[in-house]
Amino acid sequence: MKHKLEGFFKPKSIAVVGASNDSRKIGHAALKNIIISDYQCKVYPINPKEKYILGLKCYKKIGDVPGSIDLVLISVPAPIVPQILRECVEKKVKYVIIISSGFGEVGNHALENELKEIIKHSNIRVLGPNVMGYKNASDGLDASFVFGNPRKGNVALISQSGALGIGMIYLANKEFMGVSKIIGVGNKIDIDDDDLIDYFAEDPETKVIGLYIESVKDGRSFMNSIKKCDKPVLVVKAGRSKAGARATASHTGSMAGSDKIYSAAIKQAGGIRCRDIVELFDMARALAGQPPAKGNRIGIITNGGGLGILLTDACEANGLTVPKLSKTTYRKIDKILPDLVKPNNPVDLVADAGFVRYEAATKILLEDPNIDGIIVASVHGGYARPREYTAAILKMVREQKLHEAYQKPILATWVGGREFEDLVWDLKSAGVPIYPSSWRTARSMMALYLEGQRLEKEKKEIKR
Ligand code: ACO
């Protein structure tokens, strides 16, 4: 039986083959990251030339390490990797991460096949080759050679591209998006996206799963994993165009496959296809921070008519509706608006709207059974009070968590300059999904609606 992935993310002992005293080398960075992790485990550098690396006793080969090894990171040139992998199998190592490049992605399929052959009849699980490794923010372990750590949170990220995976760490921090684990899968000779989806589906630290893929090894198994998963799965599938598919072949040595089939299959399995990484992060922030929408009826609150219309168009273009207000809600909104303004959806609070109007309007829409999700928008025009807008949203998001009846999503949109950015920072750091574009907001609301639909379908299937 192949080992399950639980121990892969929580190893009790780790060895780094190709660890080096030369700080410019990847094997040095990988060892250092493990040592400085806030994580307790035994660590063994492996290098035939050295006695000590970074203060730790160094071993000439895997076989010399006393006791068992759960995880081995390999960072030696590709031609030496098969020999090291054989030693790992012999030592009964459970998990291996092959950082080294120089396999299928550069057309060296024979060497990649040799690795597959070595592990074929063993229990060992292998990530890579051609990977950065992983960062387990939930438990504080950095098993990668990459500098920098994501904030701890509940979005798991899987990337077939190493460099993009690294970029995602920094983008996640910039967006204040907390991450549970981030992992590069590279050439996927063994551990594949479906294994990781299955693992993250059970991982209590993960609420949302996001993937960047260029190809999958076994389409049926990939779709089954998404279908089985009781958490939202967001997928960026690259290689949509002919030229993109050609670029895919030269990047990870894989075939992009029919784009239309991917789209249909991901949708049918209950996953959400995202156009790019920024959209994946937008949707992940919404799904991680807000409840799903039980229906597609959206209430929009704004202090600028133009932004309200753009949001309405974007909602309608993405399968959402912006219905007329019910009589009860109309009357309630009418009471909070200045005399000359009439209630509508979008609810235009007009340019000088402050805390009181924003708070009251949000509360009224939260209480309206005909509204399933709320977008609160602000344009930083002449009379606008962005600080009060922010305070009102923060208050309503706090209240939303306290009342069962308020379990509908609140997303925020803003248009403005640098003076608004500090406030956006405050909202993001409090976990409130806020976006600088009507389209991005509507797409994220669409994701919350699709998640609501998925959960509803699942409930019906369980009842049957
Ligand atoms: N066992 C243990 N250590 C060994 C062995 C062995 N059998 N043989 C050699 N070593 C040592 C070397 O002596 C060296 O240590 P030293 O610095 O003390 O001399 C160390 O292992 C590393 O070997 P080098 O030959 O110096 O290789 P180098 O570190 O330059 O490169 C690497 C190895 C990083 C794996 C390189 O071949 C490679 O593949 N680079 C690309 C990696 C990559 O980008 N992966 C994808 C990541 S994702 C992304 O795209 C960002």
Short mmCIF file of C-alpha atoms and ligand atoms in Angstrom, two decimals:
data_model
loop_
_atom_site.label_atom_id
_atom_site.label_comp_id
_atom_site.label_asym_id
_atom_site.label_seq_id
_atom_site.Cartn_x
_atom_site.Cartn_y
_atom_site.Cartn_z
CA MET A 1 0.00 0.00 0.00
CA LYS A 2 1.33 3.44 -0.94
CA HIS A 3 1.72 5.77 2.05
CA LYS A 4 -1.08 8.28 2.69
CA LEU A 5 -0.14 11.97 2.61
CA GLU A 6 -0.83 12.81 6.29
CA GLY A 7 2.80 12.14 7.29
CA PHE A 8 4.07 13.97 4.21
CA PHE A 9 3.03 17.34 5.62
CA LYS A 10 3.95 16.43 9.23
CA PRO A 11 7.20 14.44 9.04
CA LYS A 12 9.06 13.50 12.23
CA SER A 13 12.42 13.38 10.44
CA ILE A 14 13.74 15.07 7.29
CA ALA A 15 16.94 14.59 5.30
CA VAL A 16 18.25 16.96 2.61
CA VAL A 17 20.38 15.26 -0.05
CA GLY A 18 22.61 17.84 -1.72
CA ALA A 19 22.68 20.04 1.40
CA SER A 20 25.59 22.42 1.06
CA ASN A 21 27.64 24.93 3.04
CA ASP A 22 27.55 27.15 -0.05
CA SER A 23 24.79 29.65 0.68
CA ARG A 24 24.17 30.18 -3.06
CA LYS A 25 22.97 26.62 -3.54
CA ILE A 26 19.40 25.42 -3.46
CA GLY A 27 20.33 22.54 -1.13
CA HIS A 28 21.62 25.10 1.39
CA ALA A 29 18.41 27.16 1.22
CA ALA A 30 16.21 24.06 1.60
CA LEU A 31 18.10 22.90 4.70
CA LYS A 32 18.08 26.38 6.20
CA ASN A 33 14.32 26.75 5.67
CA ILE A 34 13.69 23.51 7.55
CA ILE A 35 16.01 24.53 10.41
CA ILE A 36 14.43 27.95 10.88
CA SER A 37 10.89 26.57 10.65
CA ASP A 38 8.77 26.80 13.77
CA TYR A 39 8.46 23.00 13.67
CA GLN A 40 9.97 20.18 15.70
CA CYS A 41 11.60 17.27 13.84
CA LYS A 42 14.97 15.56 13.31
CA VAL A 43 16.99 17.07 10.46
CA TYR A 44 19.82 15.33 8.57
CA PRO A 45 22.01 17.03 5.93
CA ILE A 46 23.44 14.56 3.38
CA ASN A 47 26.65 15.42 1.49
CA PRO A 48 29.63 13.07 0.94
CA LYS A 49 32.19 15.88 1.36
CA GLU A 50 31.06 17.63 4.55
CA LYS A 51 31.16 16.84 8.30
CA TYR A 52 28.81 19.61 9.41
CA ILE A 53 26.36 21.85 7.54
CA LEU A 54 24.64 24.78 9.27
CA GLY A 55 25.76 23.31 12.59
CA LEU A 56 24.20 19.89 12.00
CA LYS A 57 26.08 16.59 11.72
CA CYS A 58 26.26 15.64 8.05
CA TYR A 59 25.94 12.10 6.65
CA LYS A 60 27.63 10.76 3.50
CA LYS A 61 24.51 8.95 2.30
CA ILE A 62 20.91 8.23 3.24
CA GLY A 63 21.83 4.70 4.39
CA ASP A 64 24.19 6.12 7.06
CA VAL A 65 21.45 7.99 8.94
CA PRO A 66 20.59 6.20 12.20
CA GLY A 67 16.89 5.38 12.53
CA SER A 68 14.09 6.02 10.05
CA ILE A 69 13.55 9.02 7.76
CA ASP A 70 10.03 10.21 6.93
CA LEU A 71 10.86 12.80 4.27
CA VAL A 72 13.83 13.33 1.94
CA LEU A 73 14.40 16.47 -0.15
CA ILE A 74 16.67 15.84 -3.14
CA SER A 75 18.68 18.74 -4.56
CA VAL A 76 21.45 17.20 -6.66
CA PRO A 77 21.86 17.32 -10.47
CA ALA A 78 19.31 15.20 -12.39
CA PRO A 79 21.69 12.36 -13.48
CA ILE A 80 22.41 11.50 -9.80
CA VAL A 81 18.73 11.52 -8.75
CA PRO A 82 17.89 7.87 -9.71
CA GLN A 83 20.70 6.58 -7.52
CA ILE A 84 19.52 8.69 -4.55
CA LEU A 85 15.92 7.57 -5.09
CA ARG A 86 17.03 3.91 -5.02
CA GLU A 87 18.78 4.58 -1.70
CA CYS A 88 15.55 6.12 -0.38
CA VAL A 89 13.53 3.05 -1.38
CA GLU A 90 16.13 0.80 0.27
CA LYS A 91 16.03 2.87 3.48
CA LYS A 92 12.20 2.64 3.45
CA VAL A 93 11.83 6.41 3.38
CA LYS A 94 8.11 7.29 3.23
CA TYR A 95 8.16 10.52 1.20
CA VAL A 96 10.54 12.18 -1.25
CA ILE A 97 10.55 15.66 -2.79
CA ILE A 98 12.67 15.89 -5.95
CA ILE A 99 13.58 19.56 -6.40
CA SER A 100 15.98 18.83 -9.28
CA SER A 101 15.04 19.81 -12.83
CA GLY A 102 16.23 18.14 -16.02
CA PHE A 103 13.55 15.50 -16.66
CA GLY A 104 10.40 15.39 -18.82
CA GLU A 105 10.15 19.19 -18.89
CA VAL A 106 13.33 19.33 -21.01
CA GLY A 107 12.47 16.24 -23.04
CA ASN A 108 14.49 13.88 -20.84
CA HIS A 109 11.67 11.34 -20.63
CA ALA A 110 13.98 8.34 -20.28
CA LEU A 111 15.38 9.70 -17.00
CA GLU A 112 11.88 10.51 -15.75
CA ASN A 113 10.68 7.00 -16.65
CA GLU A 114 13.63 5.56 -14.75
CA LEU A 115 12.36 7.34 -11.61
CA LYS A 116 8.87 5.93 -12.16
CA GLU A 117 10.30 2.44 -12.53
CA ILE A 118 12.31 2.75 -9.27
CA ILE A 119 9.25 3.62 -7.19
CA LYS A 120 6.77 1.36 -9.00
CA HIS A 121 6.84 -1.55 -6.56
CA SER A 122 7.50 0.38 -3.34
CA ASN A 123 5.30 2.24 -0.84
CA ILE A 124 7.26 5.47 -1.25
CA ARG A 125 5.44 8.65 -2.34
CA VAL A 126 7.28 11.14 -4.54
CA LEU A 127 6.59 14.81 -5.23
CA GLY A 128 8.12 16.19 -8.44
CA PRO A 129 10.63 16.22 -9.99
CA ASN A 130 11.12 19.90 -10.86
CA VAL A 131 9.41 21.36 -7.76
CA MET A 132 9.91 24.00 -5.09
CA GLY A 133 8.58 21.65 -2.33
CA TYR A 134 5.90 22.85 0.05
CA LYS A 135 5.19 25.34 2.81
CA ASN A 136 2.92 24.03 5.54
CA ALA A 137 1.77 27.27 7.20
CA SER A 138 -0.73 25.42 9.43
CA ASP A 139 2.09 23.60 11.26
CA GLY A 140 4.94 26.01 10.62
CA LEU A 141 7.06 23.71 8.42
CA ASP A 142 8.87 25.09 5.38
CA ALA A 143 10.00 22.15 3.20
CA SER A 144 11.00 24.24 0.20
CA PHE A 145 14.06 26.17 -0.96
CA VAL A 146 12.05 29.36 -1.45
CA PHE A 147 12.49 32.46 0.70
CA GLY A 148 9.42 33.92 2.48
CA ASN A 149 6.38 32.49 4.18
CA PRO A 150 2.65 32.91 3.69
CA ARG A 151 0.34 34.08 6.47
CA LYS A 152 -1.42 31.21 8.22
CA GLY A 153 -4.99 30.78 6.98
CA ASN A 154 -7.37 28.33 5.38
CA VAL A 155 -6.70 28.35 1.61
CA ALA A 156 -4.65 25.43 0.24
CA LEU A 157 -2.79 26.17 -2.99
CA ILE A 158 -1.44 23.64 -5.49
CA SER A 159 0.70 24.80 -8.42
CA GLN A 160 2.09 22.87 -11.36
CA SER A 161 4.40 25.80 -12.02
CA GLY A 162 7.09 26.34 -9.42
CA ALA A 163 7.76 29.99 -10.19
CA LEU A 164 4.05 30.82 -10.22
CA GLY A 165 3.66 28.96 -6.93
CA ILE A 166 6.38 31.16 -5.45
CA GLY A 167 4.67 34.26 -6.83
CA MET A 168 1.44 33.09 -5.20
CA ILE A 169 3.08 33.18 -1.75
CA TYR A 170 3.86 36.88 -2.13
CA LEU A 171 0.55 37.70 -3.79
CA ALA A 172 -1.32 35.92 -0.98
CA ASN A 173 0.53 38.07 1.57
CA LYS A 174 -0.18 41.24 -0.38
CA GLU A 175 -3.88 40.35 -0.51
CA PHE A 176 -3.89 39.31 3.18
CA MET A 177 -5.06 35.89 2.08
CA GLY A 178 -4.17 33.26 4.67
CA VAL A 179 -2.79 29.96 3.41
CA SER A 180 -2.87 26.49 5.03
CA LYS A 181 -0.43 24.80 2.67
CA ILE A 182 1.15 25.75 -0.63
CA ILE A 183 2.76 23.10 -2.76
CA GLY A 184 4.38 22.76 -6.19
CA VAL A 185 3.62 19.52 -8.06
CA GLY A 186 5.96 19.90 -11.07
CA ASN A 187 6.18 16.87 -13.36
CA LYS A 188 3.88 14.72 -11.13
CA ILE A 189 5.52 11.31 -11.50
CA ASP A 190 3.58 10.17 -8.44
CA ILE A 191 1.85 12.69 -6.12
CA ASP A 192 -0.75 14.34 -8.30
CA ASP A 193 -3.40 17.03 -7.96
CA ASP A 194 -6.10 14.44 -7.16
CA ASP A 195 -4.04 13.04 -4.24
CA LEU A 196 -3.67 16.55 -2.86
CA ILE A 197 -7.35 17.46 -3.34
CA ASP A 198 -8.24 14.24 -1.44
CA TYR A 199 -5.82 15.20 1.33
CA PHE A 200 -6.98 18.84 1.59
CA ALA A 201 -10.62 17.70 1.56
CA GLU A 202 -9.90 16.04 4.93
CA ASP A 203 -7.47 18.65 6.24
CA PRO A 204 -9.17 20.56 9.10
CA GLU A 205 -6.93 23.58 8.44
CA THR A 206 -8.18 23.95 4.84
CA LYS A 207 -11.49 25.55 3.84
CA VAL A 208 -10.87 26.36 0.16
CA ILE A 209 -8.63 24.60 -2.39
CA GLY A 210 -7.05 26.46 -5.34
CA LEU A 211 -5.08 24.90 -8.19
CA TYR A 212 -2.96 26.11 -11.07
CA ILE A 213 -2.74 23.24 -13.59
CA GLU A 214 -1.38 22.81 -17.08
CA SER A 215 -2.37 19.16 -17.48
CA VAL A 216 -3.70 16.27 -15.41
CA LYS A 217 -2.43 12.69 -15.57
CA ASP A 218 -5.79 11.02 -15.11
CA GLY A 219 -8.76 13.23 -15.97
CA ARG A 220 -11.36 10.89 -14.47
CA SER A 221 -9.55 10.61 -11.17
CA PHE A 222 -9.01 14.41 -11.05
CA MET A 223 -12.71 15.11 -11.62
CA ASN A 224 -13.72 12.42 -9.08
CA SER A 225 -11.55 14.08 -6.44
CA ILE A 226 -13.22 17.45 -7.08
CA LYS A 227 -16.65 15.81 -6.99
CA LYS A 228 -15.96 13.99 -3.72
CA CYS A 229 -14.49 17.08 -2.07
CA ASP A 230 -16.85 18.80 0.36
CA LYS A 231 -14.99 22.13 -0.01
CA PRO A 232 -14.89 24.68 -2.84
CA VAL A 233 -12.27 23.80 -5.48
CA LEU A 234 -11.02 26.65 -7.70
CA VAL A 235 -9.09 25.74 -10.84
CA VAL A 236 -6.91 27.85 -13.12
CA LYS A 237 -6.27 25.65 -16.17
CA ALA A 238 -3.62 27.14 -18.43
CA GLY A 239 -3.14 26.42 -22.13
CA ARG A 240 -6.58 27.60 -23.31
CA SER A 241 -5.37 28.81 -26.68
CA LYS A 242 -3.37 26.90 -29.31
CA ALA A 243 -0.26 28.96 -28.57
CA GLY A 244 -0.85 28.50 -24.82
CA ALA A 245 -1.03 24.72 -25.29
CA ARG A 246 2.28 24.85 -27.18
CA ALA A 247 3.83 26.82 -24.30
CA THR A 248 2.50 24.20 -21.84
CA ALA A 249 4.30 21.41 -23.71
CA SER A 250 7.63 23.21 -23.41
CA HIS A 251 7.10 24.20 -19.73
CA THR A 252 6.28 20.96 -17.93
CA GLY A 253 6.50 18.62 -20.92
CA SER A 254 2.75 17.92 -20.72
CA MET A 255 -0.24 18.08 -23.07
CA ALA A 256 -2.82 20.78 -22.33
CA GLY A 257 -5.80 18.72 -23.65
CA SER A 258 -9.09 20.05 -25.01
CA ASP A 259 -9.96 23.27 -23.24
CA LYS A 260 -13.72 22.95 -23.71
CA ILE A 261 -13.69 19.46 -22.23
CA TYR A 262 -11.77 20.73 -19.20
CA SER A 263 -14.27 23.55 -18.65
CA ALA A 264 -17.28 21.27 -18.89
CA ALA A 265 -15.73 18.56 -16.72
CA ILE A 266 -14.62 20.98 -13.96
CA LYS A 267 -18.11 22.49 -13.88
CA GLN A 268 -19.81 19.12 -13.84
CA ALA A 269 -17.60 17.97 -10.97
CA GLY A 270 -18.64 21.03 -8.93
CA GLY A 271 -15.38 22.96 -9.29
CA ILE A 272 -15.09 26.59 -10.39
CA ARG A 273 -12.82 27.50 -13.28
CA CYS A 274 -10.98 30.81 -12.80
CA ARG A 275 -9.47 32.88 -15.58
CA ASP A 276 -6.20 33.62 -13.82
CA ILE A 277 -4.42 33.62 -10.47
CA VAL A 278 -5.81 37.00 -9.42
CA GLU A 279 -9.35 35.73 -10.00
CA LEU A 280 -8.54 32.54 -8.08
CA PHE A 281 -7.37 34.67 -5.14
CA ASP A 282 -10.42 36.96 -5.39
CA MET A 283 -12.76 34.00 -5.22
CA ALA A 284 -10.72 32.22 -2.54
CA ARG A 285 -10.85 35.32 -0.29
CA ALA A 286 -14.62 35.50 -0.74
CA LEU A 287 -15.14 31.79 -0.07
CA ALA A 288 -12.77 31.75 2.90
CA GLY A 289 -14.20 34.87 4.54
CA GLN A 290 -17.92 34.90 3.74
CA PRO A 291 -20.87 32.49 3.84
CA PRO A 292 -22.09 31.10 0.49
CA ALA A 293 -25.06 32.80 -1.21
CA LYS A 294 -28.24 30.71 -1.03
CA GLY A 295 -29.60 32.35 -4.21
CA ASN A 296 -28.51 34.74 -6.95
CA ARG A 297 -30.45 37.89 -5.90
CA ILE A 298 -27.93 40.62 -5.13
CA GLY A 299 -28.48 43.92 -3.34
CA ILE A 300 -26.03 46.69 -4.22
CA ILE A 301 -25.29 49.69 -2.00
CA THR A 302 -23.24 52.57 -3.38
CA ASN A 303 -22.47 56.27 -2.96
CA GLY A 304 -21.99 56.67 -6.73
CA GLY A 305 -24.60 55.89 -9.39
CA GLY A 306 -22.07 54.96 -12.06
CA LEU A 307 -20.36 52.33 -9.94
CA GLY A 308 -23.79 50.93 -9.03
CA ILE A 309 -24.63 50.47 -12.72
CA LEU A 310 -21.27 48.84 -13.50
CA LEU A 311 -21.80 46.42 -10.61
CA THR A 312 -25.33 45.66 -11.83
CA ASP A 313 -24.09 44.89 -15.35
CA ALA A 314 -21.25 42.74 -14.02
CA CYS A 315 -23.64 40.79 -11.76
CA GLU A 316 -26.13 40.18 -14.56
CA ALA A 317 -23.33 39.07 -16.92
CA ASN A 318 -22.25 36.45 -14.37
CA GLY A 319 -25.54 34.69 -13.68
CA LEU A 320 -26.65 36.93 -10.80
CA THR A 321 -29.72 39.21 -10.68
CA VAL A 322 -30.21 42.65 -9.16
CA PRO A 323 -33.95 42.60 -8.35
CA LYS A 324 -36.24 45.53 -7.57
CA LEU A 325 -36.64 46.17 -3.86
CA SER A 326 -39.62 44.65 -2.05
CA LYS A 327 -42.20 47.09 -0.67
CA THR A 328 -41.00 46.60 2.92
CA THR A 329 -37.36 47.19 2.02
CA TYR A 330 -38.30 50.18 -0.16
CA ARG A 331 -40.05 51.80 2.82
CA LYS A 332 -37.15 51.10 5.19
CA ILE A 333 -34.54 52.47 2.74
CA ASP A 334 -36.70 55.52 2.00
CA LYS A 335 -36.43 56.51 5.68
CA ILE A 336 -32.61 56.62 5.64
CA LEU A 337 -32.15 58.49 2.33
CA PRO A 338 -32.04 62.27 1.87
CA ASP A 339 -35.43 63.69 0.77
CA LEU A 340 -34.74 64.08 -2.96
CA VAL A 341 -33.45 60.54 -3.52
CA LYS A 342 -35.72 57.56 -4.23
CA PRO A 343 -34.86 53.98 -3.17
CA ASN A 344 -33.81 51.54 -5.85
CA ASN A 345 -31.48 48.57 -6.33
CA PRO A 346 -28.64 49.61 -6.61
CA VAL A 347 -29.37 51.58 -3.46
CA ASP A 348 -27.71 54.94 -4.11
CA LEU A 349 -26.84 56.50 -0.75
CA VAL A 350 -25.44 59.53 -2.67
CA ALA A 351 -22.01 61.08 -2.50
CA ASP A 352 -21.90 62.26 1.12
CA ALA A 353 -22.99 58.89 2.62
CA GLY A 354 -21.25 58.13 5.90
CA PHE A 355 -21.33 55.48 8.63
CA VAL A 356 -25.02 55.88 9.48
CA ARG A 357 -26.42 55.43 5.96
CA TYR A 358 -24.04 52.60 5.01
CA GLU A 359 -24.67 50.71 8.26
CA ALA A 360 -28.45 51.12 8.05
CA ALA A 361 -28.68 50.13 4.36
CA THR A 362 -26.51 47.04 4.86
CA LYS A 363 -28.61 45.97 7.84
CA ILE A 364 -31.86 46.44 5.89
CA LEU A 365 -30.60 44.27 3.02
CA LEU A 366 -29.27 41.64 5.43
CA GLU A 367 -32.79 41.44 6.88
CA ASP A 368 -34.48 41.26 3.45
CA PRO A 369 -35.45 37.63 2.61
CA ASN A 370 -35.51 38.58 -1.10
CA ILE A 371 -31.78 39.38 -1.13
CA ASP A 372 -29.14 36.61 -1.08
CA GLY A 373 -25.92 38.61 -1.20
CA ILE A 374 -24.80 42.21 -0.67
CA ILE A 375 -22.18 44.35 -2.40
CA VAL A 376 -21.22 47.53 -0.57
CA ALA A 377 -19.45 50.01 -2.85
CA SER A 378 -17.72 53.33 -2.39
CA VAL A 379 -16.36 55.88 -4.82
CA HIS A 380 -13.90 58.23 -3.22
CA GLY A 381 -15.43 61.39 -4.65
CA GLY A 382 -15.41 64.91 -3.23
CA TYR A 383 -17.80 64.45 -0.30
CA ALA A 384 -17.18 60.77 0.33
CA ARG A 385 -16.24 59.49 3.78
CA PRO A 386 -14.19 56.34 3.14
CA ARG A 387 -13.22 55.96 6.81
CA GLU A 388 -16.89 55.79 7.81
CA TYR A 389 -17.67 53.43 4.90
CA THR A 390 -14.94 51.08 6.18
CA ALA A 391 -16.15 51.31 9.78
CA ALA A 392 -19.73 50.48 8.73
CA ILE A 393 -18.62 47.38 6.79
CA LEU A 394 -16.42 46.17 9.64
CA LYS A 395 -19.34 46.57 12.06
CA MET A 396 -21.80 44.75 9.79
CA VAL A 397 -19.37 41.89 9.16
CA ARG A 398 -18.97 41.53 12.94
CA GLU A 399 -22.76 41.46 13.37
CA GLN A 400 -23.18 39.10 10.44
CA LYS A 401 -21.22 36.49 12.42
CA LEU A 402 -23.55 36.86 15.44
CA HIS A 403 -26.97 36.48 13.77
CA GLU A 404 -28.24 33.38 12.04
CA ALA A 405 -30.53 35.49 9.82
CA TYR A 406 -27.55 37.51 8.55
CA GLN A 407 -25.87 34.47 6.97
CA LYS A 408 -25.51 35.99 3.52
CA PRO A 409 -22.29 37.24 1.92
CA ILE A 410 -21.07 40.83 2.08
CA LEU A 411 -18.46 41.90 -0.49
CA ALA A 412 -16.96 45.37 -0.89
CA THR A 413 -15.86 47.40 -3.93
CA TRP A 414 -13.98 50.68 -4.05
CA VAL A 415 -12.82 53.18 -6.60
CA GLY A 416 -10.28 55.70 -5.41
CA GLY A 417 -6.64 56.57 -4.95
CA ARG A 418 -3.84 56.06 -2.47
CA GLU A 419 -5.70 57.72 0.41
CA PHE A 420 -8.22 54.85 0.25
CA GLU A 421 -5.58 52.14 0.22
CA ASP A 422 -4.88 52.22 3.98
CA LEU A 423 -8.56 51.55 4.57
CA VAL A 424 -8.62 48.74 2.03
CA TRP A 425 -5.70 47.31 3.99
CA ASP A 426 -7.79 47.47 7.20
CA LEU A 427 -10.65 45.59 5.53
CA LYS A 428 -8.44 42.94 3.95
CA SER A 429 -6.56 42.33 7.19
CA ALA A 430 -9.91 41.81 8.93
CA GLY A 431 -10.74 39.17 6.29
CA VAL A 432 -13.34 41.29 4.46
CA PRO A 433 -13.22 40.59 0.70
CA ILE A 434 -12.78 43.95 -1.04
CA TYR A 435 -11.98 44.50 -4.73
CA PRO A 436 -10.95 47.45 -6.88
CA SER A 437 -13.26 46.53 -9.77
CA SER A 438 -16.94 45.83 -10.30
CA TRP A 439 -16.14 42.81 -12.50
CA ARG A 440 -13.89 41.18 -9.91
CA THR A 441 -16.51 41.75 -7.21
CA ALA A 442 -19.30 40.23 -9.31
CA ARG A 443 -17.17 37.19 -10.26
CA SER A 444 -16.40 36.61 -6.57
CA MET A 445 -20.10 36.89 -5.71
CA MET A 446 -20.78 34.41 -8.51
CA ALA A 447 -18.34 31.98 -6.83
CA LEU A 448 -20.27 32.34 -3.55
CA TYR A 449 -23.52 31.66 -5.42
CA LEU A 450 -22.05 28.57 -7.15
CA GLU A 451 -20.83 27.32 -3.77
CA GLY A 452 -24.35 27.81 -2.36
CA GLN A 453 -25.74 25.80 -5.29
CA ARG A 454 -23.17 23.04 -4.80
CA LEU A 455 -24.02 22.71 -1.10
CA GLU A 456 -27.75 22.67 -1.88
CA LYS A 457 -27.26 19.90 -4.45
CA GLU A 458 -25.18 17.93 -1.99
CA LYS A 459 -27.90 18.26 0.68
CA LYS A 460 -30.52 16.97 -1.75
CA GLU A 461 -28.31 14.03 -2.75
CA ILE A 462 -27.79 13.06 0.91
CA LYS A 463 -31.59 13.15 1.52
CA ARG A 464 -32.24 10.85 -1.45
N1 ACO B 1 24.69 12.90 -2.19
C1 ACO B 1 24.62 14.08 -1.53
N2 ACO B 1 25.15 15.21 -1.98
C2 ACO B 1 25.79 15.17 -3.17
C3 ACO B 1 25.92 14.00 -3.92
C4 ACO B 1 25.32 12.83 -3.39
N3 ACO B 1 25.39 11.68 -4.02
N4 ACO B 1 26.60 14.30 -5.04
C5 ACO B 1 26.90 15.60 -4.99
N5 ACO B 1 26.41 16.13 -3.86
C6 ACO B 1 26.52 17.50 -3.37
C7 ACO B 1 27.45 18.36 -4.17
O1 ACO B 1 28.80 18.11 -3.85
C8 ACO B 1 27.00 19.74 -3.76
O2 ACO B 1 27.49 20.08 -2.48
P1 ACO B 1 28.75 21.13 -2.30
O3 ACO B 1 28.16 22.48 -2.52
O4 ACO B 1 29.18 20.91 -0.91
O5 ACO B 1 29.74 20.75 -3.36
C9 ACO B 1 25.50 19.56 -3.60
O6 ACO B 1 25.26 18.15 -3.52
C10 ACO B 1 24.71 20.09 -4.78
O7 ACO B 1 25.24 19.57 -5.96
P2 ACO B 1 25.76 20.52 -7.15
O8 ACO B 1 26.42 19.64 -8.17
O9 ACO B 1 26.59 21.64 -6.61
O10 ACO B 1 24.41 21.03 -7.74
P3 ACO B 1 23.73 22.46 -7.60
O11 ACO B 1 23.36 22.74 -6.20
O12 ACO B 1 24.47 23.48 -8.35
O13 ACO B 1 22.39 22.13 -8.44
C11 ACO B 1 20.12 21.44 -8.46
C12 ACO B 1 21.53 21.08 -8.06
C13 ACO B 1 19.68 22.68 -7.70
C14 ACO B 1 19.20 20.30 -8.10
C15 ACO B 1 20.10 21.74 -10.01
O14 ACO B 1 20.60 20.62 -10.69
C16 ACO B 1 18.68 22.01 -10.50
O15 ACO B 1 17.97 21.11 -10.89
N6 ACO B 1 18.30 23.28 -10.48
C17 ACO B 1 16.94 23.69 -10.83
C18 ACO B 1 16.02 23.43 -9.66
C19 ACO B 1 14.64 23.98 -9.91
O16 ACO B 1 14.51 25.10 -10.37
N7 ACO B 1 13.61 23.16 -9.61
C20 ACO B 1 12.25 23.53 -9.88
C21 ACO B 1 11.77 24.39 -8.80
S1 ACO B 1 10.31 25.15 -9.09
C22 ACO B 1 10.70 26.57 -9.93
O17 ACO B 1 10.53 26.60 -11.09
C23 ACO B 1 11.16 27.67 -9.17
#
